[in-house]
Tab-separated table of C-alpha atoms in Angstrom:
chain	number	residue	atom	x	y	z
A	210	MET	CA	0.000	0.000	0.000
A	211	SER	CA	1.349	3.454	-0.881
A	212	GLU	CA	2.169	6.059	1.746
A	213	HIS	CA	-0.564	8.324	0.338
A	214	LEU	CA	-3.192	5.610	0.819
A	215	ASN	CA	-1.976	4.959	4.355
A	216	ILE	CA	-2.472	8.635	5.178
A	217	LEU	CA	-5.899	8.734	3.474
A	218	TYR	CA	-7.103	5.634	5.296
A	219	ALA	CA	-5.779	6.865	8.650
A	220	PHE	CA	-7.799	10.082	8.442
A	221	GLY	CA	-10.650	8.640	6.406
A	222	ARG	CA	-11.582	5.909	8.874
A	223	PHE	CA	-13.583	8.479	10.875
A	224	PHE	CA	-15.783	9.115	7.828
A	225	SER	CA	-16.153	5.470	6.789
A	226	PRO	CA	-19.388	4.876	8.766
A	227	PHE	CA	-21.105	7.780	6.989
A	228	TYR	CA	-20.005	6.607	3.544
A	229	SER	CA	-21.061	3.072	4.421
A	230	ILE	CA	-24.543	4.245	5.443
A	231	ALA	CA	-24.883	6.311	2.254
A	232	MET	CA	-23.981	3.353	0.041
A	233	SER	CA	-26.352	1.061	1.952
A	234	LEU	CA	-29.216	3.551	1.582
A	235	ARG	CA	-28.517	3.880	-2.135
A	236	ALA	CA	-28.652	0.109	-2.589
A	237	ALA	CA	-31.878	-0.071	-0.555
A	238	LEU	CA	-33.558	2.499	-2.815
A	239	TYR	CA	-32.888	0.295	-5.840
A	240	ARG	CA	-33.865	-2.867	-3.987
A	241	LYS	CA	-37.229	-1.411	-2.921
A	242	GLY	CA	-37.935	0.052	-6.363
A	243	LEU	CA	-37.692	3.673	-5.237
A	244	ARG	CA	-34.955	4.240	-7.808
A	245	LYS	CA	-35.540	2.857	-11.281
A	246	GLN	CA	-33.530	-0.089	-12.511
A	247	HIS	CA	-33.586	-0.376	-16.301
A	248	ARG	CA	-33.820	-3.717	-18.095
A	249	LEU	CA	-32.397	-4.587	-21.494
A	250	SER	CA	-33.940	-7.072	-23.911
A	251	VAL	CA	-30.805	-9.254	-23.733
A	252	PRO	CA	-28.943	-10.860	-20.807
A	253	VAL	CA	-26.629	-8.596	-18.823
A	254	ILE	CA	-23.593	-9.931	-16.960
A	255	SER	CA	-21.798	-7.716	-14.474
A	256	VAL	CA	-18.178	-8.313	-13.485
A	257	GLY	CA	-17.164	-6.296	-10.459
A	258	ASN	CA	-15.728	-6.285	-6.979
A	259	LEU	CA	-16.254	-4.936	-3.499
A	260	THR	CA	-12.777	-3.478	-3.132
A	261	MET	CA	-10.843	-0.815	-4.991
A	262	GLY	CA	-7.919	-1.826	-7.145
A	263	GLY	CA	-7.263	-4.776	-9.382
A	264	THR	CA	-9.008	-8.101	-8.838
A	265	GLY	CA	-8.693	-9.568	-12.321
A	266	LYS	CA	-11.849	-8.020	-13.771
A	267	THR	CA	-10.398	-7.461	-17.248
A	268	PRO	CA	-9.273	-11.087	-17.770
A	269	MET	CA	-12.675	-12.258	-16.488
A	270	VAL	CA	-14.570	-9.974	-18.869
A	271	MET	CA	-12.462	-11.287	-21.745
A	272	TYR	CA	-13.017	-14.883	-20.633
A	273	LEU	CA	-16.791	-14.356	-20.621
A	274	ALA	CA	-16.703	-12.630	-24.012
A	275	ARG	CA	-15.004	-15.697	-25.488
A	276	LEU	CA	-17.364	-18.065	-23.671
A	277	LEU	CA	-20.382	-16.239	-25.117
A	278	ALA	CA	-18.887	-15.632	-28.566
A	279	ASP	CA	-21.775	-17.418	-30.309
A	280	ILE	CA	-24.362	-14.877	-29.128
A	281	ASN	CA	-22.521	-11.658	-30.053
A	282	PRO	CA	-21.553	-10.196	-26.659
A	283	VAL	CA	-20.764	-6.492	-26.329
A	284	ILE	CA	-18.549	-5.146	-23.546
A	285	VAL	CA	-19.550	-1.907	-21.823
A	286	SER	CA	-16.949	-0.209	-19.620
A	287	ARG	CA	-16.781	3.149	-17.902
A	288	GLY	CA	-13.457	3.843	-19.586
A	289	TYR	CA	-11.597	5.065	-16.529
A	290	GLY	CA	-8.921	7.575	-17.489
A	291	GLY	CA	-10.091	7.772	-21.103
A	292	LYS	CA	-10.412	11.197	-22.702
A	293	ALA	CA	-13.358	10.351	-24.992
A	294	LYS	CA	-16.373	12.200	-23.579
A	295	GLU	CA	-19.298	11.251	-25.804
A	296	LYS	CA	-22.414	9.779	-24.229
A	297	VAL	CA	-21.315	6.431	-25.698
A	298	ASN	CA	-17.843	5.908	-27.186
A	299	VAL	CA	-17.236	3.056	-29.619
A	300	VAL	CA	-13.759	1.757	-28.868
A	301	SER	CA	-14.270	-1.117	-31.309
A	302	ASP	CA	-17.227	-2.276	-33.380
A	303	GLY	CA	-15.738	-5.765	-33.422
A	304	ARG	CA	-13.932	-5.138	-36.699
A	305	THR	CA	-11.983	-1.913	-36.253
A	306	VAL	CA	-10.441	-0.356	-33.144
A	307	SER	CA	-11.465	3.292	-33.465
A	308	LEU	CA	-9.977	4.924	-30.365
A	309	THR	CA	-6.487	5.148	-28.894
A	310	ALA	CA	-5.614	3.974	-25.389
A	311	SER	CA	-5.571	7.611	-24.300
A	312	ALA	CA	-9.111	8.186	-25.577
A	313	ALA	CA	-10.608	4.847	-24.577
A	314	GLY	CA	-8.835	4.142	-21.304
A	315	ASP	CA	-6.295	1.377	-20.774
A	316	GLU	CA	-8.586	-1.576	-20.103
A	317	PRO	CA	-11.161	-0.962	-22.879
A	318	PHE	CA	-8.377	-0.409	-25.419
A	319	TYR	CA	-6.569	-3.557	-24.322
A	320	MET	CA	-9.766	-5.592	-24.609
A	321	ALA	CA	-10.575	-4.134	-28.024
A	322	GLU	CA	-7.089	-4.982	-29.290
A	323	ASN	CA	-7.280	-8.562	-28.038
A	324	LEU	CA	-10.905	-9.489	-28.728
A	325	PRO	CA	-11.472	-9.406	-32.492
A	326	GLY	CA	-15.158	-9.762	-33.246
A	327	VAL	CA	-16.268	-8.370	-29.872
A	328	PRO	CA	-17.457	-4.731	-29.768
A	329	VAL	CA	-16.216	-2.631	-26.853
A	330	LEU	CA	-17.950	0.555	-25.683
A	331	THR	CA	-17.271	3.098	-22.967
A	332	SER	CA	-19.999	5.081	-21.266
A	333	ARG	CA	-20.255	6.779	-17.902
A	334	ASN	CA	-23.897	5.708	-17.838
A	335	ARG	CA	-24.052	1.928	-18.248
A	336	VAL	CA	-27.735	2.134	-19.212
A	337	ASP	CA	-26.841	4.309	-22.211
A	338	GLY	CA	-24.014	1.949	-23.131
A	339	GLY	CA	-26.217	-1.115	-22.826
A	340	ARG	CA	-28.986	0.379	-24.937
A	341	TYR	CA	-26.515	1.393	-27.630
A	342	ALA	CA	-25.100	-2.138	-27.668
A	343	VAL	CA	-28.548	-3.609	-28.295
A	344	GLU	CA	-29.878	-0.995	-30.728
A	345	HIS	CA	-26.766	-0.337	-32.832
A	346	LEU	CA	-24.585	-3.427	-32.461
A	347	SER	CA	-27.236	-6.174	-32.210
A	348	ALA	CA	-25.818	-7.394	-28.913
A	349	GLY	CA	-26.941	-10.838	-27.836
A	350	ALA	CA	-25.545	-10.186	-24.353
A	351	VAL	CA	-23.997	-7.214	-22.574
A	352	ILE	CA	-20.984	-7.645	-20.288
A	353	LEU	CA	-20.469	-4.825	-17.790
A	354	ASP	CA	-16.848	-4.221	-16.863
A	355	ASP	CA	-16.632	-3.100	-13.211
A	356	GLY	CA	-20.398	-3.013	-12.819
A	357	PHE	CA	-21.075	-4.237	-9.272
A	358	GLN	CA	-21.870	-0.751	-7.914
A	359	HIS	CA	-23.754	0.432	-11.025
A	360	LEU	CA	-27.245	-0.515	-9.915
A	361	GLY	CA	-29.229	1.433	-12.515
A	362	LEU	CA	-29.002	-1.461	-14.986
A	363	TYR	CA	-30.591	-4.802	-14.136
A	364	ARG	CA	-28.230	-7.723	-14.498
A	365	ASP	CA	-29.059	-11.384	-15.043
A	366	LEU	CA	-25.748	-12.503	-13.583
A	367	ASN	CA	-23.774	-10.585	-10.971
A	368	LEU	CA	-20.166	-11.699	-10.408
A	369	ALA	CA	-18.160	-10.425	-7.432
A	370	LEU	CA	-14.409	-10.996	-7.755
A	371	PHE	CA	-11.775	-11.217	-5.034
A	372	LYS	CA	-8.049	-11.390	-5.577
A	373	VAL	CA	-6.794	-14.099	-3.241
A	374	ASP	CA	-3.733	-12.190	-2.037
A	375	THR	CA	-5.671	-9.047	-1.058
A	376	PHE	CA	-9.270	-10.272	-0.480
A	377	LEU	CA	-11.025	-7.430	1.444
A	378	GLY	CA	-7.948	-5.262	1.979
A	379	ASN	CA	-8.031	-3.733	5.459
A	380	ASN	CA	-11.744	-4.610	5.912
A	381	ARG	CA	-12.834	-0.969	6.155
A	382	VAL	CA	-15.126	0.981	3.862
A	383	PHE	CA	-13.739	3.962	1.922
A	384	PRO	CA	-12.342	6.506	2.751
A	385	GLY	CA	-10.950	4.532	5.665
A	386	GLY	CA	-10.161	1.456	3.622
A	387	ASP	CA	-10.323	-0.500	0.395
A	388	MET	CA	-13.999	-1.465	0.399
A	389	ARG	CA	-16.421	0.428	-1.851
A	390	GLU	CA	-19.438	-0.800	0.132
A	391	PRO	CA	-20.088	-2.674	3.379
A	392	LEU	CA	-19.859	-6.463	3.346
A	393	LYS	CA	-23.646	-6.859	3.222
A	394	ALA	CA	-23.579	-5.611	-0.385
A	395	LEU	CA	-22.221	-9.012	-1.397
A	396	GLU	CA	-25.736	-10.399	-0.957
A	397	ARG	CA	-26.416	-8.982	-4.450
A	398	ALA	CA	-23.906	-11.362	-6.013
A	399	ASP	CA	-24.943	-14.517	-7.852
A	400	CYS	CA	-21.490	-16.000	-7.387
A	401	PHE	CA	-18.071	-15.192	-5.999
A	402	VAL	CA	-14.866	-15.749	-7.959
A	403	LEU	CA	-11.471	-15.982	-6.272
A	404	THR	CA	-8.906	-14.912	-8.862
A	405	CYS	CA	-5.177	-15.445	-9.312
A	406	VAL	CA	-5.141	-18.733	-7.415
A	407	ASP	CA	-1.830	-20.594	-7.592
A	408	GLU	CA	0.051	-23.248	-5.660
A	409	GLY	CA	1.583	-20.623	-3.405
A	410	ASN	CA	-1.742	-19.210	-2.193
A	411	ARG	CA	-4.117	-22.166	-2.631
A	412	SER	CA	-4.446	-22.815	1.108
A	413	ARG	CA	-5.376	-19.145	1.611
A	414	ALA	CA	-7.896	-19.418	-1.230
A	415	GLU	CA	-9.490	-22.451	0.402
A	416	ALA	CA	-9.737	-20.580	3.710
A	417	ILE	CA	-11.392	-17.599	1.997
A	418	LYS	CA	-13.817	-19.936	0.229
A	419	ARG	CA	-14.820	-21.497	3.555
A	420	ALA	CA	-15.330	-18.055	5.102
A	421	LEU	CA	-17.528	-16.923	2.202
A	422	ASN	CA	-19.522	-20.157	2.285
A	423	LYS	CA	-20.162	-19.663	5.982
A	424	ARG	CA	-21.225	-16.005	5.624
A	425	PHE	CA	-23.146	-16.446	2.336
A	426	PRO	CA	-24.183	-20.122	2.191
A	427	LEU	CA	-26.459	-19.743	-0.854
A	428	ILE	CA	-23.858	-18.088	-3.099
A	429	PRO	CA	-21.445	-20.428	-4.919
A	430	VAL	CA	-17.705	-19.740	-4.819
A	431	PHE	CA	-15.408	-20.510	-7.764
A	432	MET	CA	-11.616	-20.433	-7.855
A	433	HIS	CA	-9.792	-19.331	-11.007
A	434	GLU	CA	-6.129	-19.705	-11.804
A	435	PHE	CA	-4.178	-17.224	-13.895
A	436	ARG	CA	-1.562	-19.185	-15.844
A	437	PRO	CA	1.340	-17.933	-17.987
A	438	VAL	CA	1.011	-18.938	-21.634
A	439	SER	CA	3.753	-17.240	-23.629
A	440	LEU	CA	5.712	-14.077	-24.235
A	441	ILE	CA	4.420	-11.427	-26.615
A	442	ALA	CA	7.006	-9.308	-28.397
A	443	ALA	CA	6.403	-5.625	-29.074
A	444	ASP	CA	5.736	-6.452	-32.734
A	445	GLY	CA	2.877	-8.746	-31.687
A	446	SER	CA	4.621	-12.062	-32.302
A	447	HIS	CA	4.347	-14.873	-29.751
A	448	VAL	CA	7.394	-16.540	-28.218
A	449	ALA	CA	7.363	-19.672	-26.058
A	450	LEU	CA	8.465	-18.983	-22.495
A	451	GLN	CA	11.436	-21.315	-22.813
A	452	ASP	CA	12.565	-19.684	-26.079
A	453	GLY	CA	12.694	-16.082	-24.870
A	454	PRO	CA	15.564	-14.108	-23.348
A	455	THR	CA	17.101	-15.551	-20.199
A	456	SER	CA	16.942	-12.370	-18.105
A	457	PHE	CA	14.584	-9.393	-17.973
A	458	PHE	CA	14.143	-5.993	-16.392
A	459	GLY	CA	10.493	-5.852	-15.381
A	460	PHE	CA	8.201	-2.845	-15.088
A	461	CYS	CA	4.490	-2.062	-14.977
A	462	GLY	CA	1.909	0.616	-14.233
A	463	LEU	CA	-0.789	-1.454	-12.540
A	464	ALA	CA	-2.946	-1.208	-9.429
A	465	ASN	CA	-1.192	-4.241	-7.906
A	466	PRO	CA	2.391	-4.195	-9.220
A	467	GLN	CA	3.677	-6.719	-6.686
A	468	SER	CA	1.078	-9.210	-7.846
A	469	PHE	CA	2.362	-8.831	-11.403
A	470	LYS	CA	5.948	-9.241	-10.216
A	471	ARG	CA	4.945	-12.429	-8.444
A	472	SER	CA	3.280	-13.710	-11.622
A	473	LEU	CA	6.541	-13.165	-13.475
A	474	GLN	CA	8.478	-15.067	-10.845
A	475	LEU	CA	5.969	-17.942	-10.777
A	476	ALA	CA	6.275	-18.148	-14.570
A	477	GLY	CA	10.009	-18.711	-14.171
A	478	ILE	CA	10.985	-15.268	-15.478
A	479	ASN	CA	14.483	-14.322	-14.313
A	480	LEU	CA	14.273	-10.695	-13.170
A	481	ASP	CA	17.327	-8.472	-12.933
A	482	GLY	CA	15.490	-5.404	-11.681
A	483	PHE	CA	11.892	-4.213	-11.451
A	484	GLN	CA	10.401	-0.716	-11.699
A	485	VAL	CA	6.914	0.301	-10.568
A	486	PHE	CA	5.039	3.146	-12.274
A	487	ARG	CA	1.732	4.564	-11.089
A	488	ASP	CA	-1.449	2.864	-12.269
A	489	HIS	CA	-2.510	3.812	-15.823
A	490	THR	CA	0.859	5.405	-16.640
A	491	ARG	CA	1.283	6.771	-20.161
A	492	TYR	CA	4.810	6.147	-21.431
A	493	PHE	CA	6.060	9.418	-22.837
A	494	LYS	CA	9.679	10.536	-23.156
A	495	PRO	CA	10.174	11.357	-19.428
A	496	GLU	CA	8.886	7.912	-18.393
A	497	ILE	CA	11.041	6.174	-21.005
A	498	ASN	CA	14.125	8.123	-19.933
A	499	PHE	CA	13.428	7.278	-16.292
A	500	LEU	CA	13.071	3.583	-17.149
A	501	HIS	CA	16.368	3.632	-19.040
A	502	LYS	CA	18.051	5.323	-16.081
A	503	GLN	CA	16.661	2.812	-13.573
A	504	SER	CA	17.699	-0.156	-15.701
A	505	ARG	CA	21.099	1.212	-16.730
A	506	ASN	CA	23.053	-1.086	-14.405
A	507	SER	CA	20.942	-4.155	-15.105
A	508	SER	CA	22.440	-6.993	-17.140
A	509	ALA	CA	18.978	-7.994	-18.395
A	510	GLN	CA	18.710	-8.883	-22.074
A	511	ALA	CA	15.205	-7.444	-22.472
A	512	TYR	CA	12.352	-5.624	-20.776
A	513	ILE	CA	9.165	-7.367	-19.695
A	514	THR	CA	5.867	-5.733	-18.773
A	515	SER	CA	2.144	-6.459	-18.580
A	516	GLU	CA	-0.077	-6.742	-21.634
A	517	LYS	CA	-1.967	-3.628	-20.510
A	518	ASP	CA	1.298	-1.680	-20.533
A	519	LEU	CA	2.534	-3.208	-23.778
A	520	VAL	CA	-0.340	-1.746	-25.823
A	521	LYS	CA	0.815	1.747	-24.791
A	522	LEU	CA	4.375	1.231	-26.044
A	523	LYS	CA	5.762	1.030	-29.569
A	524	ASP	CA	8.160	-1.502	-31.011
A	525	GLY	CA	11.679	-0.060	-30.834
A	526	GLN	CA	10.745	2.597	-28.276
A	527	LEU	CA	13.020	1.107	-25.606
A	528	ALA	CA	16.761	0.510	-25.617
A	529	ARG	CA	16.314	-3.267	-25.347
A	530	PRO	CA	13.769	-5.718	-26.775
A	531	LEU	CA	10.358	-5.517	-25.119
A	532	TYR	CA	8.028	-8.377	-24.192
A	533	ALA	CA	4.848	-8.889	-22.209
A	534	LEU	CA	3.760	-11.971	-20.314
A	535	ARG	CA	0.586	-13.463	-21.791
A	536	MET	CA	-1.634	-14.935	-19.078
A	537	GLU	CA	-4.914	-16.826	-19.372
A	538	VAL	CA	-7.794	-17.525	-17.017
A	539	VAL	CA	-8.239	-21.182	-16.130
A	540	ALA	CA	-11.739	-21.542	-14.707
A	541	GLU	CA	-13.205	-24.358	-12.681
A	542	GLU	CA	-15.123	-26.788	-14.875
A	543	ASP	CA	-18.465	-25.998	-13.223
A	544	PHE	CA	-18.099	-22.250	-13.765
A	545	ASP	CA	-18.930	-22.266	-17.487
A	546	ARG	CA	-21.961	-24.456	-16.857
A	547	PHE	CA	-23.132	-22.139	-14.063
A	548	VAL	CA	-22.873	-19.052	-16.282
A	549	LEU	CA	-24.670	-20.594	-19.253
A	550	GLU	CA	-27.457	-22.078	-17.142
A	551	LYS	CA	-27.951	-18.800	-15.287
A	552	LEU	CA	-28.315	-16.899	-18.548
A	553	ARG	CA	-30.702	-19.480	-19.999
A	554	MET	CA	-32.909	-19.097	-16.932
A	555	GLY	CA	-32.895	-15.324	-17.401
A	556	GLY	CA	-31.144	-14.692	-14.085
């Protein structure tokens, strides 16, 4: 946790009860029908979380888009950090990526680049985005990226994700902690997904699963692994892990940089240095110069970063070859069946 967050949480804990009450009242208004919840004519799947920061939402959204490929899914994201300000912004219509990472936001652009055939939209109002997806893109399903707190749009399937290593953070509601809402909000979920499970944290994952089962006995809990697949070069070519360089200088601009560093190490990547940038960093000349300075004394043969960072860098922009680690979601066998059956039943 950064020093700034420590300071915020230390002072913010006195205001957490008020924020918690406000969020609970807001949810109650929707639950009792006092605030309108809009329905679309197609199934809506929300992928979200209770805590701030990364929990693996983007890989899960992409996994679901591939799972539902036969019914023309459309992804709707808020587009955090993106400069495009239209009511609805078409990042990709499924054929052509129309916006840059700067305009779309990092996650929507990354998904658009890596999901050919799947339209990606950004909209501050998910209802507007969902309606556009149905009316203009013939969506057969709408997948909401980071939609757990966006209650204005009815969802047929509500997924709440937890990263095993961080779970509920410090167990306090913002601004005194990592939680966006009090724990009771999880009653809205149709299932829980523990992400980034590996051999090193499996016992912790099992303990979290037992705790969730005890607190929410009617909500199923799934555990998903996040496995390394290959290296991706800056020119887009794929390289087998065993055929790549033997040493790397790692860097990233992610919400959980240490989690990414651990993924590199678990994949057998030999790191000779690692640099953390702030989340959603844009790599302009000052950032590139700083990276070169930090890695000057490293004997690494190449740089390695995340796929989200790679799409913001150009081939040849760095002093050494650049790669990203390609990871894939490995879901429990029953998860796919659960999703498809839930959608067939209309939620």
